[in-house]
Short mmCIF file of C-alpha atoms and ligand atoms in Angstrom, two decimals:
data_model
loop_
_atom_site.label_atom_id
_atom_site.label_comp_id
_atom_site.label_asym_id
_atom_site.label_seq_id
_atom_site.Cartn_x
_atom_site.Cartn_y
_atom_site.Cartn_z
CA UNK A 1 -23.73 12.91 27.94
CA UNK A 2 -20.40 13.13 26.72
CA UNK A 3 -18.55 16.11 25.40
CA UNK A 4 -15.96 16.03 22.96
CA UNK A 5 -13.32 18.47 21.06
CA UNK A 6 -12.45 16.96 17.37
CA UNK A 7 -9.80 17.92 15.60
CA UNK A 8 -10.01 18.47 11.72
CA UNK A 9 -7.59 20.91 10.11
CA UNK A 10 -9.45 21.57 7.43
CA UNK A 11 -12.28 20.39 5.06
CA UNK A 12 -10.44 16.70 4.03
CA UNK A 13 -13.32 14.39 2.99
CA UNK A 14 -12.05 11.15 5.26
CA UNK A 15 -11.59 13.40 8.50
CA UNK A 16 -15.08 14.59 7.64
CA UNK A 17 -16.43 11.40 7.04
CA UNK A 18 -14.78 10.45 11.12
CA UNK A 19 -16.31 13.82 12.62
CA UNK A 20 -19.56 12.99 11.01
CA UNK A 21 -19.69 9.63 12.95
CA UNK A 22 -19.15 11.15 15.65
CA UNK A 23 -21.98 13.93 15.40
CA UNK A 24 -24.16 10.88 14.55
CA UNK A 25 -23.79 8.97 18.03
CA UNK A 26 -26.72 9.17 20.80
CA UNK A 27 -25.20 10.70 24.00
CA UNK A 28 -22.59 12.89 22.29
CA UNK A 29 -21.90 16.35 22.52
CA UNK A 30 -19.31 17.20 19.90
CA UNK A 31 -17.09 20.98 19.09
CA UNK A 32 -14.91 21.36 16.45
CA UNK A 33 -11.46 22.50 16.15
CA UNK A 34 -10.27 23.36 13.05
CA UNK A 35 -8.14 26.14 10.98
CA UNK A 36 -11.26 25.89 8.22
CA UNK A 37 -14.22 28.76 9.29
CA UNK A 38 -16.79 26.35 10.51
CA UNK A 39 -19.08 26.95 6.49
CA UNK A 40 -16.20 25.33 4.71
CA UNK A 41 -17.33 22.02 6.66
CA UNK A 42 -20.62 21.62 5.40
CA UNK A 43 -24.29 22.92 6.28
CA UNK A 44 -25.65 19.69 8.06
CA UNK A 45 -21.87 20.18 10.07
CA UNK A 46 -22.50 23.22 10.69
CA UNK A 47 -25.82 22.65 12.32
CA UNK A 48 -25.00 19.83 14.85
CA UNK A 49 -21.75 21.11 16.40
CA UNK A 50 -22.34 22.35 19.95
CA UNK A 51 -19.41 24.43 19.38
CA UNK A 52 -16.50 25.62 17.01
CA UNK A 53 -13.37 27.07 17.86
CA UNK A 54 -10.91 28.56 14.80
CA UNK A 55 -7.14 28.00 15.35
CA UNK A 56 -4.38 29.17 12.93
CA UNK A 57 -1.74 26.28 13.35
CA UNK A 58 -4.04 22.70 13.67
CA UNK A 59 -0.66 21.05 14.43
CA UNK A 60 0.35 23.11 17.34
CA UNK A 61 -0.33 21.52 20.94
CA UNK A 62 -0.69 25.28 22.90
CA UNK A 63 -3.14 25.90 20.22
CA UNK A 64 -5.18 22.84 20.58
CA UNK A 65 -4.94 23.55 24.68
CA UNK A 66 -6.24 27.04 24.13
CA UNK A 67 -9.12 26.19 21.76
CA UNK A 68 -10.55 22.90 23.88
CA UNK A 69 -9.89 25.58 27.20
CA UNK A 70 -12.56 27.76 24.62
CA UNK A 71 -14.56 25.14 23.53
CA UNK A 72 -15.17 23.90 27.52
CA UNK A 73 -16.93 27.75 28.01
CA UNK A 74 -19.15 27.20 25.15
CA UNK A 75 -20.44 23.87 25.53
CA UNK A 76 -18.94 22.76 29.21
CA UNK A 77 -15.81 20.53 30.46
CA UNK A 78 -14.20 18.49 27.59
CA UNK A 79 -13.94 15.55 27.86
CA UNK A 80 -12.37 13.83 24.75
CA UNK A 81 -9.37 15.38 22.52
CA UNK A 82 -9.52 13.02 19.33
CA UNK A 83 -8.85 13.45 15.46
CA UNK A 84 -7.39 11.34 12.71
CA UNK A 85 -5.27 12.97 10.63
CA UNK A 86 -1.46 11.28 11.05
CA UNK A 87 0.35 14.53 11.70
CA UNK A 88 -1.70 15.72 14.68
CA UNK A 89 -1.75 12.34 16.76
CA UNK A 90 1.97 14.00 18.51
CA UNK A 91 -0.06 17.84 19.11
CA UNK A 92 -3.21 15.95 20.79
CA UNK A 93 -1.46 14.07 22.77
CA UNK A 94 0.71 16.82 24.09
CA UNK A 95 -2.27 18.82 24.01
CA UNK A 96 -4.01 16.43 26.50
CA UNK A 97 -1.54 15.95 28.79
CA UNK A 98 -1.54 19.25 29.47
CA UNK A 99 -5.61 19.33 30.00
CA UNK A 100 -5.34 15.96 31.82
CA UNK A 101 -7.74 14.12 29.31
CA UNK A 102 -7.06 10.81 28.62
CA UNK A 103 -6.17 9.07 25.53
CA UNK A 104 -2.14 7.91 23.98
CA UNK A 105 0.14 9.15 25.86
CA UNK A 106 2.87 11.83 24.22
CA UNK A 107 5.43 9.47 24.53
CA UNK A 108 3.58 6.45 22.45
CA UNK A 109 2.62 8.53 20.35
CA UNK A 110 5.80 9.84 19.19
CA UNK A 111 6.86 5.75 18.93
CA UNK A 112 4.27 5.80 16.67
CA UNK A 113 5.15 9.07 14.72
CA UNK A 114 8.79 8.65 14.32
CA UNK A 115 10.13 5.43 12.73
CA UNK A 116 13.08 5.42 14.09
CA UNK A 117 12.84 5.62 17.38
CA UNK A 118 9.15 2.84 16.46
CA UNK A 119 12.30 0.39 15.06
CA UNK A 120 14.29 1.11 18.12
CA UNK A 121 11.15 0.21 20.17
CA UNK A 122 10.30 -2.96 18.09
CA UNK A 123 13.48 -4.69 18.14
CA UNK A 124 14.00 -4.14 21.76
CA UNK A 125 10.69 -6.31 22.29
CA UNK A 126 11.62 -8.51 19.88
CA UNK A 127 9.23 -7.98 17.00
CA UNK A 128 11.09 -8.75 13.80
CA UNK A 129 11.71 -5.31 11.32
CA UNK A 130 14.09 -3.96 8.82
CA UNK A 131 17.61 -3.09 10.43
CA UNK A 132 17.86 0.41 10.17
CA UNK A 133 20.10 3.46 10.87
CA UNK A 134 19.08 6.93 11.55
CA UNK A 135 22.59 8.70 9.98
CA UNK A 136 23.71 11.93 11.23
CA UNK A 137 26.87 11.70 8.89
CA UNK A 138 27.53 10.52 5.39
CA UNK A 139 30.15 8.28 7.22
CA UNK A 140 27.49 6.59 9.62
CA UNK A 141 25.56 5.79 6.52
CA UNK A 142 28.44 4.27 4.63
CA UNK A 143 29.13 2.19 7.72
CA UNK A 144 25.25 0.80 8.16
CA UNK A 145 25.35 0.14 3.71
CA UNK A 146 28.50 -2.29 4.60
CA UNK A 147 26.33 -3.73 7.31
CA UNK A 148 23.59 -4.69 5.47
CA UNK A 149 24.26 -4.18 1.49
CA UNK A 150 22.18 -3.06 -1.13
CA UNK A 151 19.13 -2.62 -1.68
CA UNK A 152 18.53 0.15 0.91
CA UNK A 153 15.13 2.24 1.38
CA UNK A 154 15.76 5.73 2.50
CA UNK A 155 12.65 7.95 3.85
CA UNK A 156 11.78 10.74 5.99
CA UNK A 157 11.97 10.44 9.55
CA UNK A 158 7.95 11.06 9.61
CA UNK A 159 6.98 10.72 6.70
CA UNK A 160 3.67 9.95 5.09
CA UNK A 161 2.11 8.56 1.29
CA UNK A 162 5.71 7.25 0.82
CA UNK A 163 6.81 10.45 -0.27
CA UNK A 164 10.40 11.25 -0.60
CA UNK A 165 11.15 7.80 -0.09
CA UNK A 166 13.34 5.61 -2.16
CA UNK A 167 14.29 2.55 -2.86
CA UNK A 168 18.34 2.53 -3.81
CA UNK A 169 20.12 -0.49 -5.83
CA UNK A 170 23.20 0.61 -6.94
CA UNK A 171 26.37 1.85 -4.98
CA UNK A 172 26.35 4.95 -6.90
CA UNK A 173 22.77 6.00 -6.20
CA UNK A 174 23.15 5.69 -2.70
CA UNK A 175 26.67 7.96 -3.27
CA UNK A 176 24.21 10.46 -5.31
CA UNK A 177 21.89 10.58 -2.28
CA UNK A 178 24.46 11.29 0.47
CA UNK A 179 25.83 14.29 -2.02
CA UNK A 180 22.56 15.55 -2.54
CA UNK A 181 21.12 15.96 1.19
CA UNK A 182 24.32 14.78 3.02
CA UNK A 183 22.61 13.43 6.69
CA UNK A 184 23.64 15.67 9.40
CA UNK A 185 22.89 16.17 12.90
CA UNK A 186 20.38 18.94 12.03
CA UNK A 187 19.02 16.50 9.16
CA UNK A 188 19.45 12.98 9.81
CA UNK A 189 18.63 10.45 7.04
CA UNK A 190 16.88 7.24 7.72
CA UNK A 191 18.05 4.43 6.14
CA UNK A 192 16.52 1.19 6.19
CA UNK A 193 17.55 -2.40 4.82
CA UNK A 194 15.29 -3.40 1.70
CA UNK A 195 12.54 -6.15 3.16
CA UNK A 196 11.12 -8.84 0.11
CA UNK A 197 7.91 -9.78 0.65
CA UNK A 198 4.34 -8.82 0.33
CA UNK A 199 3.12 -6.02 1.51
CA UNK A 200 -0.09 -5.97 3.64
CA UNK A 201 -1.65 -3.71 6.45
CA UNK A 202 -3.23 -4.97 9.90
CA UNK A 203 -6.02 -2.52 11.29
CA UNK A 204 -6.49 -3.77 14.77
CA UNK A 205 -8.59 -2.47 17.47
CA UNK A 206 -7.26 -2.07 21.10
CA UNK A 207 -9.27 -1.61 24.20
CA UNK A 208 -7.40 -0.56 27.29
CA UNK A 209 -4.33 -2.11 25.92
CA UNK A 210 -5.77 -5.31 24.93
CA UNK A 211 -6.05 -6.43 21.00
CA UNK A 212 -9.82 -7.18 20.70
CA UNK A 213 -10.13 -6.99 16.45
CA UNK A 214 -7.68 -7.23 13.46
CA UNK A 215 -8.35 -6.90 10.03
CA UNK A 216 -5.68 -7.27 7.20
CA UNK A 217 -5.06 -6.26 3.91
CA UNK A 218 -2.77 -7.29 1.03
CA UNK A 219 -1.13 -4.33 -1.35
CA UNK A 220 -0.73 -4.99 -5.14
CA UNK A 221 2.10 -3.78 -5.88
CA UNK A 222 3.55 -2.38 -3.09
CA UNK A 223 2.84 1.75 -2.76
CA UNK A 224 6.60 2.43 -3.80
CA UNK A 225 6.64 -0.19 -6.59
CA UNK A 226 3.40 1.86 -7.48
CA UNK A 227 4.98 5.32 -7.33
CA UNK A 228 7.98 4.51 -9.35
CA UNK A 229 6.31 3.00 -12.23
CA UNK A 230 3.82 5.43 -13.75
CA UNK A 231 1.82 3.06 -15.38
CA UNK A 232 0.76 0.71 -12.54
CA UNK A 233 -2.52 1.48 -10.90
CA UNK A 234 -2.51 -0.13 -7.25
CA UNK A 235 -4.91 -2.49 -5.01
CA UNK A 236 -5.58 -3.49 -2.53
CA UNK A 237 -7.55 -6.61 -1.32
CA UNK A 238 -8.65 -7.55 2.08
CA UNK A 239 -9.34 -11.45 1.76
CA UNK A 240 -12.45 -12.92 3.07
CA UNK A 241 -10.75 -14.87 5.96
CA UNK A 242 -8.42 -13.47 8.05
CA UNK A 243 -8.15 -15.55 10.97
CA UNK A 244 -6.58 -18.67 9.43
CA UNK A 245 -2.70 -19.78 9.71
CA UNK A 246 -1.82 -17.64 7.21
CA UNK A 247 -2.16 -14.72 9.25
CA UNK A 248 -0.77 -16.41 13.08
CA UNK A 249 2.39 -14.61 12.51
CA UNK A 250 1.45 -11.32 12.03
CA UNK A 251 -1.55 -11.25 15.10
CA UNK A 252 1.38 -12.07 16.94
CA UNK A 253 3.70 -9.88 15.78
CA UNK A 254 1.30 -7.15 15.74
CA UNK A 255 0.05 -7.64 19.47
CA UNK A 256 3.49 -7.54 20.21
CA UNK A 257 4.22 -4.38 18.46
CA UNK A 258 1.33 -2.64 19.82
CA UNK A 259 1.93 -3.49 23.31
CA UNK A 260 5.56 -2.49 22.85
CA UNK A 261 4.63 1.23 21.16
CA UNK A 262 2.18 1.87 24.19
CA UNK A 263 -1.50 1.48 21.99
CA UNK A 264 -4.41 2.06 24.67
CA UNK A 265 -7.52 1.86 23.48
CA UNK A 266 -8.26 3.08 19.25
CA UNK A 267 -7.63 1.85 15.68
CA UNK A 268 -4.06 1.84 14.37
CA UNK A 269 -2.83 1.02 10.92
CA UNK A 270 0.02 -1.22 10.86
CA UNK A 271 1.78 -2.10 7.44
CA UNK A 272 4.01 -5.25 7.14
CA UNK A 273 5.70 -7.94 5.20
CA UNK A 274 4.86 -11.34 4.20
CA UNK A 275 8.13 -13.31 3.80
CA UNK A 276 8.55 -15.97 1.54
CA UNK A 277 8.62 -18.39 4.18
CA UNK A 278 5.38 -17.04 5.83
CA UNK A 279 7.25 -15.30 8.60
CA UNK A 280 5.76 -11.64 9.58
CA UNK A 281 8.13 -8.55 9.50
CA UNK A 282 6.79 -5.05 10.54
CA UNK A 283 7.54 -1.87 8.45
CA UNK A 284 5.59 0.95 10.32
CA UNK A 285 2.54 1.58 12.36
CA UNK A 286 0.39 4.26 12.66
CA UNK A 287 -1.56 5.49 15.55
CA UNK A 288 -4.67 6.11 13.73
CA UNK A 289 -7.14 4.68 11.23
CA UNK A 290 -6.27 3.90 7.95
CA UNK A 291 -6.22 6.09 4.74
CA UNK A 292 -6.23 4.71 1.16
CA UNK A 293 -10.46 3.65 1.74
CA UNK A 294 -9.34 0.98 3.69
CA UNK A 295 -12.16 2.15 6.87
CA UNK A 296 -14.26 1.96 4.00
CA UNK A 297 -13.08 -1.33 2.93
CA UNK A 298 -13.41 -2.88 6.26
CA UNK A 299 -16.79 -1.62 6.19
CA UNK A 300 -17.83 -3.60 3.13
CA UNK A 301 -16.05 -6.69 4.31
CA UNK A 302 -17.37 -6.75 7.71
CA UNK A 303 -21.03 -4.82 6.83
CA UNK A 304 -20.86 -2.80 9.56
CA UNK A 305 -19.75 1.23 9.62
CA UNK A 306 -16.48 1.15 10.82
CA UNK A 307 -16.20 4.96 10.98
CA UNK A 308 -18.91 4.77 13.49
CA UNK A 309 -17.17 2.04 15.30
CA UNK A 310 -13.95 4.32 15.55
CA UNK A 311 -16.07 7.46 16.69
CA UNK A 312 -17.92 5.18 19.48
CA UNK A 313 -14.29 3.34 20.40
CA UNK A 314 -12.23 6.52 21.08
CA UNK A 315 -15.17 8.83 22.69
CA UNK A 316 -16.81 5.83 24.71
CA UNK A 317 -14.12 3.68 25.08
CA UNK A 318 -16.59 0.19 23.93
CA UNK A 319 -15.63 -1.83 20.93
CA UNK A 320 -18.39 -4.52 19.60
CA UNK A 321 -16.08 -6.72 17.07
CA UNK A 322 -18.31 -7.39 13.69
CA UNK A 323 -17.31 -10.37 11.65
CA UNK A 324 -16.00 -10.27 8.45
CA UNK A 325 -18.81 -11.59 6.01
CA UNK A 326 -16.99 -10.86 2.53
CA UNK A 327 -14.34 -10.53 0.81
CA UNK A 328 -13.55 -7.05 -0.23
CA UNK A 329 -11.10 -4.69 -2.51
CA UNK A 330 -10.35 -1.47 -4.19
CA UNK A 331 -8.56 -0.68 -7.57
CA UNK A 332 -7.17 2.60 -7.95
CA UNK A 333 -7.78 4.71 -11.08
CA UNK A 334 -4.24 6.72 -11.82
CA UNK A 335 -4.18 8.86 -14.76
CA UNK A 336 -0.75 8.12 -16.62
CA UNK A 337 0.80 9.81 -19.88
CA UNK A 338 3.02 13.23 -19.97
CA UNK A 339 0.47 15.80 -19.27
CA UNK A 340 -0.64 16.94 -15.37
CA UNK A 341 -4.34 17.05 -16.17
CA UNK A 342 -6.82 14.17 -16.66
CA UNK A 343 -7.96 14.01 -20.18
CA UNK A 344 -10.00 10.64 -20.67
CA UNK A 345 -10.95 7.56 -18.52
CA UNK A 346 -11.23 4.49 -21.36
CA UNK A 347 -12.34 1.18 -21.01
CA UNK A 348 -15.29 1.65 -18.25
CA UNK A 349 -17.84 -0.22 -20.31
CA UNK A 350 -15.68 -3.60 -20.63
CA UNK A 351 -15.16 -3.73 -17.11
CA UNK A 352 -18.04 -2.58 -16.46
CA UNK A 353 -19.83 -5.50 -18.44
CA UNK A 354 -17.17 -7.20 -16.67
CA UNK A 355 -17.62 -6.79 -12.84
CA UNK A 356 -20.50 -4.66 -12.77
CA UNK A 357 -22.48 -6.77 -10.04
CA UNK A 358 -19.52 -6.93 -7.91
CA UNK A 359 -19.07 -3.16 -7.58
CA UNK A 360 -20.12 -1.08 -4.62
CA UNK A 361 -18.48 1.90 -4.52
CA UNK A 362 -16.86 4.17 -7.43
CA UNK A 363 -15.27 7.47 -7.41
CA UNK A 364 -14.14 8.34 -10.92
CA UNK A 365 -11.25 10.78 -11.98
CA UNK A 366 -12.85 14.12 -13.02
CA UNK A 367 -11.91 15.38 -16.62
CA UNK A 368 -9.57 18.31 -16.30
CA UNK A 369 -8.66 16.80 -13.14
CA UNK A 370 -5.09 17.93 -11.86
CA UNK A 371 -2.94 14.83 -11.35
CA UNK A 372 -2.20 13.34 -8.41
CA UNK A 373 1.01 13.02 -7.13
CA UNK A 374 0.02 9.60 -4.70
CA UNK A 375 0.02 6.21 -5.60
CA UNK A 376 -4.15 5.97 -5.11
CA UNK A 377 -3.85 8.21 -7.98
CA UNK A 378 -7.50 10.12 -9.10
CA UNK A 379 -10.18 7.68 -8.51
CA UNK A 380 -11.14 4.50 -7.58
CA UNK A 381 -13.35 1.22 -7.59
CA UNK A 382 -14.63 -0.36 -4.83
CA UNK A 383 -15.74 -4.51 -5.39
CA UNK A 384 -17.49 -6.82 -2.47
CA UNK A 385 -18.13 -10.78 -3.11
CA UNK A 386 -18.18 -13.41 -0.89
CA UNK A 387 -15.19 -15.22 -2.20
CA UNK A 388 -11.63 -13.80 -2.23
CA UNK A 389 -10.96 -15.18 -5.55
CA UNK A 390 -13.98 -13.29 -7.38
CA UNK A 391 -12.43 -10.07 -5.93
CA UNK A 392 -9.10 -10.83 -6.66
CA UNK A 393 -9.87 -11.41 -10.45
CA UNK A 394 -12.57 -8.42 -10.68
CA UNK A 395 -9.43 -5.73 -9.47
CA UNK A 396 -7.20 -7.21 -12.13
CA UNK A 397 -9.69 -6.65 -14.44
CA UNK A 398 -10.51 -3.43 -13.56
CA UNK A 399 -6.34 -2.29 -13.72
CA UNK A 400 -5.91 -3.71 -17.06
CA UNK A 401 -9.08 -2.49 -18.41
CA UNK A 402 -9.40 1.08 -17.28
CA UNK A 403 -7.01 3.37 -18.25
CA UNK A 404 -7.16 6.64 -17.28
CA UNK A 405 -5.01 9.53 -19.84
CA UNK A 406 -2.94 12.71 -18.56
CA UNK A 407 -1.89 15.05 -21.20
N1 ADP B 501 12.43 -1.29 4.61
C1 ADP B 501 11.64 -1.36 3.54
N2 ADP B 501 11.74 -2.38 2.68
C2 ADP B 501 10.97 -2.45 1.56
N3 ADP B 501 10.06 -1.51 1.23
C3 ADP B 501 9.90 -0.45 2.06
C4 ADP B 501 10.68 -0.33 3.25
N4 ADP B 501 10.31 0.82 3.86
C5 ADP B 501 9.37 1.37 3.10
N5 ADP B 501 9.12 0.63 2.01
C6 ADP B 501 8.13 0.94 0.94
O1 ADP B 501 7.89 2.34 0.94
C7 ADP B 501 6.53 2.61 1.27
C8 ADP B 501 6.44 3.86 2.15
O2 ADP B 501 7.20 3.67 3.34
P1 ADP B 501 6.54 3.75 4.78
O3 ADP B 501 7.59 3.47 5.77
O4 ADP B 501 5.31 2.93 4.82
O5 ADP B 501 6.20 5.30 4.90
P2 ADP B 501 4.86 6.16 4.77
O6 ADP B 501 4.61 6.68 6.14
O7 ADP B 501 5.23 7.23 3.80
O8 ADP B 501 3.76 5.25 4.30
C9 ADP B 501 6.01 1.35 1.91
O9 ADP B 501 4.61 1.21 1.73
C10 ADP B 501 6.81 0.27 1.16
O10 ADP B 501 6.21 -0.02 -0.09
MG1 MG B 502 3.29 3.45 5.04
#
């Protein structure tokens, strides 16, 4: 029997859909830690926790030592600290050094958490990434622009959904944004150079330090071409063979960036770009499944529950590696227009008569629906087919054909 404290700030469908995986395994003895009262996660929840413990700050380590110290007298010694979400993988791992557990250590975690210091990391082991420049003074920025020219991305030093990041072109937009939050020591910007290429994630699985698994995924557009053009409703496709030539360059690169950032044993999201030429380069990894549905994606492609697999990876540390069978993707329904509520969804029945058999999944925007601010936008459509090409068409399809109205 195991016992285990998870970590779910509140009531977010994916970190419920994790903590019910792990309620479901044979052996398991699983309390919760959350900020939520223990009703706003569900009856059936509810029921098959051996414990609960309420904090007030999820994200604070001495909180998260105090609760699993609570949880121990309710249901006996702990002996897993695990959650998803991508703002508490620093906390746990403070958390559990503290309480002697095992799992990431603080420091790779933080390589993971803050990109600068994970581009520091990366280049020093050689794994090729964007140049980049974490300015503390509207002069050290100017100085790293004449470095590399324009186009530049700047972006929070941990940030998440690509939010408040930007991609500049001109001279004077990059002037605008030094005048309006001029970098300081306090409030350093990040700046990175602008990588071409196509954007694509690698979900690998580590045991004990080794790379056992790797999925990967391609991004139509990319998230911030996504966000900055309101009419584009993104996908994203995992192909139906992944362990080809196509691909060498990124295994590689991504062993080596794992093994550089310190990845033990769990399932981290990397995202990276596919140069013209074929070459790899890595934009950011993340110590932690992936969001977006793309678990949910690798569980159509490979036919196997990879929430289960993650829940049975970190609590008992075994990994069996399922084989991709299909090709899989999702499109994602974003309502566009001037208004900040969802007013129609048009053109389901064409694409419905269209790629009906391929679909698998759907989640559709809700009318009244308050728009959403990320590039997966309100809804989505999940499609599974043996060949890469039938999926490929069927989410082009579905983008042209469903359009969903704000107003
Ligand atoms: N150096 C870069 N070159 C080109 N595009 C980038 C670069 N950095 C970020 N982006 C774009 O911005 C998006 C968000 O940036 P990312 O570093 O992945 O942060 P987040 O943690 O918010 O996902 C990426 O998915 C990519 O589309
Ligand atoms: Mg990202």
């Amino acid at each position: 029997m195991r016992t285990v404290a998870f970590v779910i700030p509140f009531a977010f469908e994916t970190s419920l859909r994790f903590l019910r995986s792990a309620l479901s395994l044979s052996g398991v003895r699983v309390g919760v830690i959350s900020a939520d009262p223990l009703d706003r996660l569900g009856p059936e929840i509810a029921r098959r926790v051996a414990g609960h413990w309420r904090v007030n700050d999820p994200l604070n380590a001495g909180e998260l030592v105090q609760a699993t110290r609570g949880l121990a007298k309710q249901m006996g010694s702990v002996e897993r600290l695990v959650g998803v979400l991508e703002q508490l993988q620093v906390p746990l791992a403070q958390a559990r050094e503290v309480l002697g557990l095992p799992g990431l250590s603080v420091e790779a975690a933080l390589n993971f958490r803050d990109k600068a210091r994970m581009k520091d990391v990366l280049r020093r082991a050689g794994v090729p990434c964007a140049r980049h420049c974490l300015a503390r003074s509207p002069a050290e920025a100017k100085a790293f622009l004449a470095e590399v020219g324009l186009p530049v991305v700047i972006k929070p030093q941990a940030g998440a959904g690509a939010k408040n990041t930007f991609r500049l072109d001109a001279a004077s937009q990059v002037l605008e944004a030094l005048a309006a939050f001029p970098p300081s020591a306090a409030s350093p910007t990040l700046i990175e150079e602008f990588v071409t290429g196509r954007e694509h994630s690698f979900d690998s699985v580590c045991v004990g330090g080794e790379l056992v698994w790797a999925s990967v995924s391609r991004y139509t557009p990319s998230p911030l071409e996504v966000l900055q053009n309101d009419w584009i409703q993104w996908t994203v496709l995992l192909p139906r063979e992944v362990g080809g030539p196509e691909f060498e360059p990124i295994r590689r690169a991504g062993r080596q960036a794992l093994a550089a950032l310190g990845m033990t044993t769990g399932l981290s999201h990397m995202e990276w770009f596919q140069r013209d030429d074929g070459r790899a380069v890595v934009s950011e990894v993340a110590a932690r499944p992936p969001g977006a549905q793309i678990t949910t994606l690798m569980s159509y492609a490979y036919d196997a529950d990879l929430y289960r697999a993650w829940a049975k990876l970190v609590i008992g540390d075994t990994f069996e590696a399922p084989e991709r069978k299909y090709a899989a993707g999702a499109a994602y329904l974003r309502g566009q227009g001037q208004g900040d509520r969802i007013t129609a969804v048009r053109g389901l029945e064409r694409a419905q008569a269209a790629v009906g058999p391929l679909v698998v999944e759907v989640k559709l925007p809700r009318m009244g629906q308050a728009r959403s601010s990320s590039y997966e936008g309100e809804g989505y459509v999940i499609v599974r087919h043996p060949r890469t090409e039938v999926v490929q068409e069927a989410l082009q399809t579905i983008v042209t054909q469903v359009r969903v109205e704000a107003g």
